[in-house]
């Protein structure tokens, strides 16, 4: 099992922390951002495959930022795979 910290870019959240057990992602937590929404995303994605998280959340945008915390999670779980 590997613990990962991913520094986000272009979002209110500054970092995402999670554990990776092969393809399975657990214990997702965000630093900053919209607390309630990000806790919900973390709960919904708990135990999912990284590829499924990336498929569902990738490309989700927040306003005109060109990314979102969900999109950054998609990038984070696929980084270094």
Coordinates of N, CA and C in Angstrom, one line a residue:
X1 N 0.8 -1.2 0.0 CA 0.0 0.0 0.0 C 0.9 1.2 0.0
X2 N 0.5 2.2 -0.8 CA 1.3 3.4 -1.0 C 0.5 4.6 -0.6
X3 N 1.1 5.6 0.2 CA 0.4 6.8 0.5 C 0.9 7.9 -0.5
X4 N -0.1 8.6 -1.0 CA 0.2 9.6 -2.1 C -0.3 11.0 -1.7
X5 N 0.5 12.0 -1.9 CA 0.1 13.4 -1.8 C 0.3 14.0 -3.2
X6 N -0.8 14.6 -3.7 CA -0.7 15.2 -5.0 C -1.0 16.7 -4.8
X7 N -0.1 17.5 -5.3 CA -0.3 19.0 -5.2 C -1.2 19.4 -6.4
X8 N -2.3 20.0 -6.1 CA -3.3 20.4 -7.1 C -2.8 21.7 -7.8
X9 N -3.4 21.9 -9.0 CA -3.1 23.1 -9.8 C -4.4 23.7 -10.2
X10 N -4.6 25.0 -9.9 CA -5.8 25.7 -10.4 C -7.0 25.6 -9.7
X11 N -7.0 25.1 -8.4 CA -8.2 24.8 -7.6 C -8.0 25.5 -6.2
X12 N -9.1 25.6 -5.6 CA -9.1 26.1 -4.2 C -8.4 25.1 -3.2
X13 N -8.6 23.8 -3.5 CA -7.9 22.8 -2.8 C -6.4 22.8 -3.2
X14 N -5.5 22.7 -2.2 CA -4.1 22.8 -2.5 C -3.4 21.4 -2.6
X15 N -4.0 20.4 -2.1 CA -3.4 19.0 -2.1 C -4.5 18.0 -1.9
X16 N -4.2 16.8 -2.5 CA -5.1 15.6 -2.3 C -4.2 14.5 -1.7
X17 N -4.7 13.8 -0.7 CA -4.0 12.7 -0.1 C -4.8 11.5 -0.2
X18 N -4.2 10.3 -0.5 CA -4.9 9.1 -0.6 C -4.0 7.9 -0.5
X19 N -4.5 6.7 -0.3 CA -3.7 5.5 -0.3 C -4.1 4.7 -1.6
X20 N -3.1 4.1 -2.1 CA -3.2 3.3 -3.3 C -2.8 1.8 -3.0
X21 N -3.7 0.9 -3.2 CA -3.5 -0.5 -3.0 C -3.6 -1.1 -4.4
X22 N -2.6 -1.1 -5.2 CA -2.7 -1.5 -6.6 C -3.5 -0.5 -7.3
X23 N -4.6 -0.9 -7.9 CA -5.5 0.0 -8.7 C -6.6 0.6 -7.8
X24 N -6.7 0.1 -6.5 CA -7.8 0.6 -5.6 C -7.3 1.8 -4.8
X25 N -8.2 2.8 -4.8 CA -7.9 4.1 -4.1 C -8.8 4.2 -2.8
X26 N -8.1 4.5 -1.7 CA -8.8 4.6 -0.4 C -8.3 5.9 0.3
X27 N -9.1 6.2 1.4 CA -8.6 7.3 2.4 C -8.4 8.6 1.7
X28 N -9.3 9.0 0.8 CA -9.1 10.3 0.1 C -9.4 11.5 1.0
X29 N -8.5 12.5 1.0 CA -8.7 13.7 1.7 C -8.1 14.9 1.0
X30 N -8.8 16.0 1.0 CA -8.4 17.2 0.3 C -8.0 18.2 1.4
X31 N -7.0 19.0 1.0 CA -6.6 20.2 1.8 C -7.2 21.4 1.2
X32 N -8.1 22.1 1.9 CA -8.8 23.3 1.4 C -10.0 22.9 0.5
X33 N -10.5 23.8 -0.2 CA -11.6 23.6 -1.1 C -12.9 23.6 -0.4
X34 N -14.0 23.2 -1.1 CA -15.3 23.2 -0.6 C -15.5 21.9 0.3
X35 N -15.4 22.0 1.6 CA -15.3 20.9 2.5 C -16.4 19.9 2.3
X36 N -17.6 20.3 2.3 CA -18.7 19.3 2.2 C -18.7 18.6 0.9
X37 N -18.5 19.3 -0.2 CA -18.5 18.7 -1.5 C -17.3 17.7 -1.7
X38 N -16.2 18.1 -1.2 CA -15.0 17.2 -1.3 C -15.1 16.0 -0.4
X39 N -15.7 16.1 0.7 CA -15.9 14.9 1.6 C -16.9 13.9 0.9
X40 N -17.9 14.5 0.2 CA -18.8 13.6 -0.6 C -18.1 12.9 -1.7
X41 N -17.3 13.6 -2.5 CA -16.5 13.0 -3.5 C -15.6 11.9 -3.0
X42 N -15.0 12.2 -1.9 CA -14.1 11.2 -1.2 C -14.9 9.9 -0.9
X43 N -16.0 10.1 -0.3 CA -16.9 8.9 0.1 C -17.3 8.1 -1.1
X44 N -17.8 8.9 -2.1 CA -18.2 8.2 -3.3 C -17.1 7.4 -4.1
X45 N -15.9 7.9 -4.0 CA -14.8 7.2 -4.7 C -14.1 6.2 -3.8
X46 N -14.4 6.1 -2.6 CA -13.7 5.2 -1.7 C -13.8 3.7 -2.2
X47 N -12.6 3.1 -2.4 CA -12.6 1.7 -2.8 C -12.7 1.5 -4.3
X48 N -12.8 2.6 -5.1 CA -12.9 2.5 -6.5 C -11.5 2.3 -7.2
X49 N -11.6 1.7 -8.4 CA -10.4 1.6 -9.2 C -10.0 3.0 -9.7
X50 N -8.7 3.3 -9.7 CA -8.1 4.6 -10.2 C -8.7 4.9 -11.6
X51 N -8.7 3.9 -12.5 CA -9.2 4.1 -13.8 C -10.7 4.5 -13.9
X52 N -11.5 4.0 -13.0 CA -12.9 4.3 -12.9 C -13.1 5.8 -12.4
X53 N -12.3 6.1 -11.4 CA -12.3 7.5 -10.9 C -11.9 8.5 -12.0
X54 N -10.9 8.2 -12.7 CA -10.4 9.0 -13.8 C -11.5 9.2 -14.9
X55 N -12.1 8.1 -15.2 CA -13.1 8.1 -16.3 C -14.3 8.9 -15.9
X56 N -14.8 8.8 -14.6 CA -16.0 9.5 -14.2 C -15.7 11.0 -13.9
X57 N -14.6 11.3 -13.3 CA -14.3 12.7 -12.8 C -13.5 13.5 -13.8
X58 N -12.7 12.9 -14.6 CA -11.8 13.6 -15.5 C -12.6 14.6 -16.4
X59 N -12.1 15.8 -16.5 CA -12.7 16.8 -17.4 C -13.9 17.6 -16.8
X60 N -14.2 17.2 -15.5 CA -15.2 18.0 -14.8 C -14.6 19.4 -14.4
X61 N -15.3 20.4 -14.8 CA -14.7 21.8 -14.7 C -15.5 22.6 -13.6
X62 N -14.8 23.5 -13.0 CA -15.3 24.4 -12.0 C -15.3 25.8 -12.6
X63 N -16.4 26.4 -13.0 CA -16.4 27.7 -13.6 C -15.5 27.8 -14.8
X64 N -14.7 28.8 -14.9 CA -13.8 29.0 -16.0 C -12.4 28.6 -15.7
X65 N -12.2 27.9 -14.6 CA -10.8 27.5 -14.2 C -10.1 26.5 -15.1
X66 N -10.9 25.8 -15.9 CA -10.2 24.8 -16.8 C -9.9 23.5 -16.1
X67 N -10.3 23.4 -14.8 CA -10.1 22.2 -14.0 C -11.1 22.3 -12.8
X68 N -11.0 21.3 -11.9 CA -11.8 21.3 -10.7 C -11.1 20.4 -9.7
X69 N -11.6 20.4 -8.5 CA -11.0 19.5 -7.5 C -11.3 18.0 -7.9
X70 N -12.4 17.8 -8.5 CA -12.7 16.4 -9.0 C -11.8 16.0 -10.2
X71 N -11.6 17.0 -11.1 CA -10.7 16.7 -12.2 C -9.3 16.5 -11.7
X72 N -8.9 17.3 -10.7 CA -7.5 17.1 -10.1 C -7.4 15.7 -9.4
X73 N -8.5 15.2 -8.8 CA -8.4 13.9 -8.2 C -8.2 12.9 -9.4
X74 N -8.9 13.0 -10.5 CA -8.8 12.1 -11.6 C -7.3 12.1 -12.1
X75 N -6.7 13.3 -12.1 CA -5.3 13.4 -12.5 C -4.4 12.7 -11.5
X76 N -4.7 13.0 -10.2 CA -3.9 12.5 -9.1 C -3.8 10.9 -9.1
X77 N -5.0 10.3 -9.3 CA -5.0 8.8 -9.2 C -4.3 8.2 -10.4
X78 N -4.2 8.9 -11.5 CA -3.6 8.3 -12.7 C -2.1 8.7 -12.7
X79 N -1.6 9.6 -11.9 CA -0.2 10.0 -11.9 C 0.6 8.9 -11.4
X80 N 1.7 8.6 -12.1 CA 2.7 7.6 -11.7 C 2.1 6.2 -11.6
X81 N 1.1 5.9 -12.5 CA 0.5 4.5 -12.6 C 1.2 3.7 -13.6

